[in-house]
Amino acid sequence: MKPGRLLAAGCGQYRPIASNATPKGRAPNRRIEVLLLPALEARKAKLPAPALDGGA
């Protein structure tokens, strides 16, 4: 796969699936989600902007 077809975006801080108030709640937010799309749909998809903090 060509590197230009890959995108990484850190979203845990902005789109948590659990509360960030406790360590137990933060654990599920440290995750990787993979979305595979056909080439044409990948160009049309509205993907989230990468986090400016490098995902830290």
PDB file of C-alpha atoms in Angstrom:
ATOM      1  CA  MET A   1       0.000   0.000   0.000  1.00  0.00           C
ATOM      2  CA  LYS A   2       1.268   3.467  -0.837  1.00  0.00           C
ATOM      3  CA  PRO A   3       2.029   5.558   2.280  1.00  0.00           C
ATOM      4  CA  GLY A   4      -0.045   8.425   0.881  1.00  0.00           C
ATOM      5  CA  ARG A   5      -3.169   6.279   1.295  1.00  0.00           C
ATOM      6  CA  LEU A   6      -2.756   6.002   5.074  1.00  0.00           C
ATOM      7  CA  LEU A   7      -3.933   8.482   7.686  1.00  0.00           C
ATOM      8  CA  ALA A   8      -3.389   8.474  11.433  1.00  0.00           C
ATOM      9  CA  ALA A   9      -5.556  10.617  13.704  1.00  0.00           C
ATOM     10  CA  GLY A  10      -5.522  10.818  17.485  1.00  0.00           C
ATOM     11  CA  CYS A  11      -9.146  11.133  18.644  1.00  0.00           C
ATOM     12  CA  GLY A  12      -9.272   9.662  22.177  1.00  0.00           C
ATOM     13  CA  GLN A  13      -9.092  13.068  23.842  1.00  0.00           C
ATOM     14  CA  TYR A  14     -11.749  14.577  21.584  1.00  0.00           C
ATOM     15  CA  ARG A  15     -14.010  11.573  20.978  1.00  0.00           C
ATOM     16  CA  PRO A  16     -13.735   9.402  24.079  1.00  0.00           C
ATOM     17  CA  ILE A  17     -15.795   6.239  24.401  1.00  0.00           C
ATOM     18  CA  ALA A  18     -15.525   6.378  28.218  1.00  0.00           C
ATOM     19  CA  SER A  19     -14.992   9.027  30.890  1.00  0.00           C
ATOM     20  CA  ASN A  20     -11.493  10.505  31.159  1.00  0.00           C
ATOM     21  CA  ALA A  21     -12.091  11.321  34.847  1.00  0.00           C
ATOM     22  CA  THR A  22     -10.509   8.112  36.207  1.00  0.00           C
ATOM     23  CA  PRO A  23      -7.687   5.760  35.162  1.00  0.00           C
ATOM     24  CA  LYS A  24     -10.257   2.980  34.640  1.00  0.00           C
ATOM     25  CA  GLY A  25     -12.263   5.253  32.343  1.00  0.00           C
ATOM     26  CA  ARG A  26      -9.202   6.464  30.398  1.00  0.00           C
ATOM     27  CA  ALA A  27      -8.047   2.916  29.592  1.00  0.00           C
ATOM     28  CA  PRO A  28     -10.671   2.254  26.864  1.00  0.00           C
ATOM     29  CA  ASN A  29      -9.844   5.614  25.277  1.00  0.00           C
ATOM     30  CA  ARG A  30      -6.311   4.402  24.513  1.00  0.00           C
ATOM     31  CA  ARG A  31      -7.276   2.481  21.427  1.00  0.00           C
ATOM     32  CA  ILE A  32      -6.599   2.081  17.745  1.00  0.00           C
ATOM     33  CA  GLU A  33      -9.447   1.998  15.275  1.00  0.00           C
ATOM     34  CA  VAL A  34      -8.852   0.893  11.698  1.00  0.00           C
ATOM     35  CA  LEU A  35     -11.190   1.873   8.886  1.00  0.00           C
ATOM     36  CA  LEU A  36     -10.707   0.254   5.481  1.00  0.00           C
ATOM     37  CA  LEU A  37     -12.380   1.912   2.526  1.00  0.00           C
ATOM     38  CA  PRO A  38     -12.239   1.329  -1.217  1.00  0.00           C
ATOM     39  CA  ALA A  39      -9.913   3.848  -2.888  1.00  0.00           C
ATOM     40  CA  LEU A  40     -12.721   5.998  -4.325  1.00  0.00           C
ATOM     41  CA  GLU A  41     -14.606   6.185  -1.015  1.00  0.00           C
ATOM     42  CA  ALA A  42     -11.398   6.990   0.877  1.00  0.00           C
ATOM     43  CA  ARG A  43     -11.075  10.224  -1.091  1.00  0.00           C
ATOM     44  CA  LYS A  44     -14.702  11.150  -0.377  1.00  0.00           C
ATOM     45  CA  ALA A  45     -14.610  10.232   3.324  1.00  0.00           C
ATOM     46  CA  LYS A  46     -14.579  13.026   5.864  1.00  0.00           C
ATOM     47  CA  LEU A  47     -11.798  11.739   8.072  1.00  0.00           C
ATOM     48  CA  PRO A  48     -10.922  13.474  11.355  1.00  0.00           C
ATOM     49  CA  ALA A  49      -7.987  15.863  11.335  1.00  0.00           C
ATOM     50  CA  PRO A  50      -4.854  14.473  13.004  1.00  0.00           C
ATOM     51  CA  ALA A  51      -4.268  15.629  16.573  1.00  0.00           C
ATOM     52  CA  LEU A  52      -1.695  18.402  16.760  1.00  0.00           C
ATOM     53  CA  ASP A  53      -0.186  16.983  19.957  1.00  0.00           C
ATOM     54  CA  GLY A  54       1.025  13.839  18.170  1.00  0.00           C
ATOM     55  CA  GLY A  55      -1.574  11.695  19.918  1.00  0.00           C
ATOM     56  CA  ALA A  56       0.117  12.022  23.328  1.00  0.00           C
TER      57      ALA A  56
END
